[in-house]
mmCIF file with all atom_site columns, C-alpha atoms in Angstrom:
data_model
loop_
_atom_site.group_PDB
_atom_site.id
_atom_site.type_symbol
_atom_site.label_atom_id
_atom_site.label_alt_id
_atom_site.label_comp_id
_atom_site.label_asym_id
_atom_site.label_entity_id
_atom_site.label_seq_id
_atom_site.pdbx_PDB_ins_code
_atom_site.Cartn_x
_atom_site.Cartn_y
_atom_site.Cartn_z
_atom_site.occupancy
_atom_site.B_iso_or_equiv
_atom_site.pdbx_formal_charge
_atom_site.auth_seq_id
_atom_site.auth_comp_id
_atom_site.auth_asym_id
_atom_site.auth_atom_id
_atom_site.pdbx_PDB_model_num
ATOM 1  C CA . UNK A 1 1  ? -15.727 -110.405 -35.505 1.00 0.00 ? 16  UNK A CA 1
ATOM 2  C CA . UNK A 1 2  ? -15.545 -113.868 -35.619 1.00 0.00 ? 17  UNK A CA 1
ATOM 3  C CA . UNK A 1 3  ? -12.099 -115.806 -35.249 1.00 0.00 ? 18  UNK A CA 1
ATOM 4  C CA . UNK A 1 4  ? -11.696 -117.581 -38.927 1.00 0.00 ? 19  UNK A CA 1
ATOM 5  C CA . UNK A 1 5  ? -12.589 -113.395 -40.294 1.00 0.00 ? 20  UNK A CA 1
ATOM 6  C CA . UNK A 1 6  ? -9.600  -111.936 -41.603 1.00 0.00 ? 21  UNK A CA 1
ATOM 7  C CA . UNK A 1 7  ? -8.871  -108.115 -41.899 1.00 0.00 ? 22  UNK A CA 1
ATOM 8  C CA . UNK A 1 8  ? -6.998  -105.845 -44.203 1.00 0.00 ? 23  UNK A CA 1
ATOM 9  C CA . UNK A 1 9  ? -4.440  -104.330 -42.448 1.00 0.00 ? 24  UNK A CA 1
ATOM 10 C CA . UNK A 1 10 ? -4.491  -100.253 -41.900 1.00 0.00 ? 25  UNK A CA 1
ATOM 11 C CA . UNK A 1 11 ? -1.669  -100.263 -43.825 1.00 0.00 ? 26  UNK A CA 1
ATOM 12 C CA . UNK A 1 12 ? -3.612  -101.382 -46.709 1.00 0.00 ? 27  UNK A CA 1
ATOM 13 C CA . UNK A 1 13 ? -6.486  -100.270 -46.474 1.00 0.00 ? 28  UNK A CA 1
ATOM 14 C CA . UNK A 1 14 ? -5.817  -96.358  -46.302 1.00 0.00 ? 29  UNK A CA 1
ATOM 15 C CA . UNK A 1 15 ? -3.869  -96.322  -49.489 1.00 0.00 ? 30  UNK A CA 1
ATOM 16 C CA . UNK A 1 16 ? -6.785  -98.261  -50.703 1.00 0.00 ? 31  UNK A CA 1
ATOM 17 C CA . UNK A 1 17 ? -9.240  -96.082  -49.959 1.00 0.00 ? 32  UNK A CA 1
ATOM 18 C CA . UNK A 1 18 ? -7.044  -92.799  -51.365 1.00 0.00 ? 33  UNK A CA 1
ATOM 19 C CA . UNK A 1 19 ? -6.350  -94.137  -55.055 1.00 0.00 ? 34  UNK A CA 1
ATOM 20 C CA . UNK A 1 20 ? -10.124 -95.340  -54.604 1.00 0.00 ? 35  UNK A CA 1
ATOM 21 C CA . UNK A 1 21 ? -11.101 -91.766  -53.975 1.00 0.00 ? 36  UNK A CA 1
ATOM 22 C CA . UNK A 1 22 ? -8.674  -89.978  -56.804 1.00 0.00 ? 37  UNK A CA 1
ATOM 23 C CA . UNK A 1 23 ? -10.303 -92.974  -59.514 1.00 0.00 ? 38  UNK A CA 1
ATOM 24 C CA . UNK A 1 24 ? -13.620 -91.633  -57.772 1.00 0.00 ? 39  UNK A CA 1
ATOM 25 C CA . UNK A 1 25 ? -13.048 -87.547  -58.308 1.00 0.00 ? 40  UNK A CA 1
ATOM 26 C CA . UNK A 1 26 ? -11.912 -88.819  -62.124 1.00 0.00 ? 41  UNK A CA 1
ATOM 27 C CA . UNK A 1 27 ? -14.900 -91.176  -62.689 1.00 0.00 ? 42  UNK A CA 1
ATOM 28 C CA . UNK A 1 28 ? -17.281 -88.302  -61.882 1.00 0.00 ? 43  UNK A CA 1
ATOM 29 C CA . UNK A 1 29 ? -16.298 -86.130  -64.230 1.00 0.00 ? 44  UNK A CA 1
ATOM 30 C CA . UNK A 1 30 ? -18.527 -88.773  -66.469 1.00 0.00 ? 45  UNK A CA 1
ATOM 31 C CA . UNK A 1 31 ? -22.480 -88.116  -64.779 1.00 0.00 ? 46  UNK A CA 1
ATOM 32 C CA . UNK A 1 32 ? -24.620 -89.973  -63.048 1.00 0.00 ? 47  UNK A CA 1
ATOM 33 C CA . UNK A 1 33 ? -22.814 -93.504  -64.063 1.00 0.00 ? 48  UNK A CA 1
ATOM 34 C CA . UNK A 1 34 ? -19.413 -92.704  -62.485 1.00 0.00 ? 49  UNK A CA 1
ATOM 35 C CA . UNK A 1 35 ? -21.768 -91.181  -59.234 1.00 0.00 ? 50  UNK A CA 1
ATOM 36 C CA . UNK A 1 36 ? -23.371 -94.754  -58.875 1.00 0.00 ? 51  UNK A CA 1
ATOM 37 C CA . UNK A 1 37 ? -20.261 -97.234  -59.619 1.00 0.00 ? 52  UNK A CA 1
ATOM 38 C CA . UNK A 1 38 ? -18.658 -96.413  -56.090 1.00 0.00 ? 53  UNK A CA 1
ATOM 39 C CA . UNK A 1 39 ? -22.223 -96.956  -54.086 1.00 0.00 ? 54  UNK A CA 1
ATOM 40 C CA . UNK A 1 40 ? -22.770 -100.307 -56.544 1.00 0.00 ? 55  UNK A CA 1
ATOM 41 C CA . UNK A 1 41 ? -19.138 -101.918 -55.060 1.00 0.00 ? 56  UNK A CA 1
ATOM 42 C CA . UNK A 1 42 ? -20.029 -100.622 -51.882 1.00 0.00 ? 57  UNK A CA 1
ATOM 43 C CA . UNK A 1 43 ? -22.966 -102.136 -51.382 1.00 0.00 ? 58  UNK A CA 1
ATOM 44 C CA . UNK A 1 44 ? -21.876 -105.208 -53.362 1.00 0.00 ? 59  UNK A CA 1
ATOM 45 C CA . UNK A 1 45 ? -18.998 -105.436 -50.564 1.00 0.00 ? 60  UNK A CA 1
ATOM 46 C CA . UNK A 1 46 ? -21.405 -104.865 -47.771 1.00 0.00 ? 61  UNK A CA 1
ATOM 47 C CA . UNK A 1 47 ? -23.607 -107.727 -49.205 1.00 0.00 ? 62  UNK A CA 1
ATOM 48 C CA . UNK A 1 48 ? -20.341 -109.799 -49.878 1.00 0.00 ? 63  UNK A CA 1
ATOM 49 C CA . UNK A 1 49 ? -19.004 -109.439 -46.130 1.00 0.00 ? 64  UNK A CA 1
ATOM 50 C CA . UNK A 1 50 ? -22.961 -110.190 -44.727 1.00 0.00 ? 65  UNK A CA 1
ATOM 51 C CA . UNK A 1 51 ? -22.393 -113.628 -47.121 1.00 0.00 ? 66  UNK A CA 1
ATOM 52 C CA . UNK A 1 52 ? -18.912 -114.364 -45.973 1.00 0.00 ? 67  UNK A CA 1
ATOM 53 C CA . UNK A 1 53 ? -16.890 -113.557 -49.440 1.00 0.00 ? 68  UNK A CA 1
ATOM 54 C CA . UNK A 1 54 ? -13.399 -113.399 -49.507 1.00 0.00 ? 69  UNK A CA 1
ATOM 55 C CA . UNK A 1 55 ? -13.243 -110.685 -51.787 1.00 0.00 ? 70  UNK A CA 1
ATOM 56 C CA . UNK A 1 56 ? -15.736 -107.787 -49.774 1.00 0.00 ? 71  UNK A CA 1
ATOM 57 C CA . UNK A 1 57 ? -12.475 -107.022 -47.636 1.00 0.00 ? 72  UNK A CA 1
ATOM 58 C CA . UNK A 1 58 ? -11.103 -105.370 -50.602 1.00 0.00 ? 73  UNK A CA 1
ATOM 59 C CA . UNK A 1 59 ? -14.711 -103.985 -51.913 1.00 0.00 ? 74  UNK A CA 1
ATOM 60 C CA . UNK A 1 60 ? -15.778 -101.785 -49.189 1.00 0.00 ? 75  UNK A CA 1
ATOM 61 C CA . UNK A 1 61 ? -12.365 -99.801  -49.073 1.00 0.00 ? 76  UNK A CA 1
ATOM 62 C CA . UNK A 1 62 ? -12.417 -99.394  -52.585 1.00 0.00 ? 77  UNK A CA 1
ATOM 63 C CA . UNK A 1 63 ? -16.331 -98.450  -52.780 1.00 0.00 ? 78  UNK A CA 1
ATOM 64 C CA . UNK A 1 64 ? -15.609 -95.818  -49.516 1.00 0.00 ? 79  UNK A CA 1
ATOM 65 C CA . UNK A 1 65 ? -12.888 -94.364  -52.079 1.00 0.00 ? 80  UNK A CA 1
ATOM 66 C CA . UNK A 1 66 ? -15.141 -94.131  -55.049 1.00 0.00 ? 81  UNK A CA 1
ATOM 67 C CA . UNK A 1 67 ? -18.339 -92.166  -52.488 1.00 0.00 ? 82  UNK A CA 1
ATOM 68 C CA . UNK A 1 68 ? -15.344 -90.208  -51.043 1.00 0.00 ? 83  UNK A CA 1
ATOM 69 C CA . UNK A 1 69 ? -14.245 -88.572  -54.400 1.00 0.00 ? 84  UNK A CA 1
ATOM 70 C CA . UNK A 1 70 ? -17.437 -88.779  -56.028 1.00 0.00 ? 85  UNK A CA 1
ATOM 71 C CA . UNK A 1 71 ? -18.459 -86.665  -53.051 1.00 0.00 ? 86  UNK A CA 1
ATOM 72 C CA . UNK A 1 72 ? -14.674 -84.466  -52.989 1.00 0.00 ? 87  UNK A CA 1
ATOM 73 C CA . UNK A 1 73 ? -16.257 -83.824  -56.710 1.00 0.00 ? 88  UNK A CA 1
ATOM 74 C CA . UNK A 1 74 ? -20.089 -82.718  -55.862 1.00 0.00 ? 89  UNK A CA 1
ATOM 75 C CA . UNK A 1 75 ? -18.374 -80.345  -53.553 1.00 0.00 ? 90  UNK A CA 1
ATOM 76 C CA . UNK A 1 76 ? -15.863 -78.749  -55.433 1.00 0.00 ? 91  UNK A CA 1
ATOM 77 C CA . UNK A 1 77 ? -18.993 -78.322  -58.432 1.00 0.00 ? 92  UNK A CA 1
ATOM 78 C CA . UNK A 1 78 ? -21.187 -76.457  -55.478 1.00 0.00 ? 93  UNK A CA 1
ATOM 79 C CA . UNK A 1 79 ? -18.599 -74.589  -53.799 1.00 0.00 ? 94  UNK A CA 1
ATOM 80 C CA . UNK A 1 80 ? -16.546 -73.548  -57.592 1.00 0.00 ? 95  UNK A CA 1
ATOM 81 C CA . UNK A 1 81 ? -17.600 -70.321  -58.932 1.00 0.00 ? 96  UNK A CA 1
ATOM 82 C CA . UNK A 1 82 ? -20.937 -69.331  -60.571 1.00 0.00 ? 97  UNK A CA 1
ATOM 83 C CA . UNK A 1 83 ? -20.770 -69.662  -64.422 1.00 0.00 ? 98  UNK A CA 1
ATOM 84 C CA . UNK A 1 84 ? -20.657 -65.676  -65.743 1.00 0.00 ? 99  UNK A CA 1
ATOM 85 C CA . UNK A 1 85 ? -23.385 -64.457  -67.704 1.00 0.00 ? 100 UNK A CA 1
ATOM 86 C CA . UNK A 1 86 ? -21.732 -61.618  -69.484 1.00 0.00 ? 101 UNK A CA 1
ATOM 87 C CA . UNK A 1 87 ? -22.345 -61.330  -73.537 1.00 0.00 ? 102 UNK A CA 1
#
């Protein structure tokens, strides 16, 4: 880390990264384009911090959130019960 790069502190950054992962279990409900919106700001936030932006301190905590509860939702839709087939 270089000495002019500031961090967010833990303080902020876990509460970040918890109402990033509830908007994350809610935006999956909605397919494939609430799946890919937390990987898009994470990656933009990894490209932002490799470019020196100001604003990829807050991306990557928020894009962690969105994987985390897109991922909290993919395993609650494998692990939930099978779908009966009684008539």
């Amino acid at each position: 880390m270089e000495p002019h790069e500031r961090r967010l502190p833990r303080l902020v950054v876990v509460p970040v990264v918890v109402m990033g992962a509830l908007v994350g279990l809610a935006l999956a409900v909605l397919g494939w384009s609430g799946w890919l919106l937390g990987t898009a700001v994470l990656v933009l936030g990894l490209v932002g911090r490799s470019t020196g932006a100001r604003w990829a301190g807050w991306a990557i905590p928020i894009g962690v959130g969105l994987v985390l509860g897109t991922l909290v939702y993919l395993l609650v839709l494998a692990l939930g019960p099978a779908p009966s087939s009684s008539r």
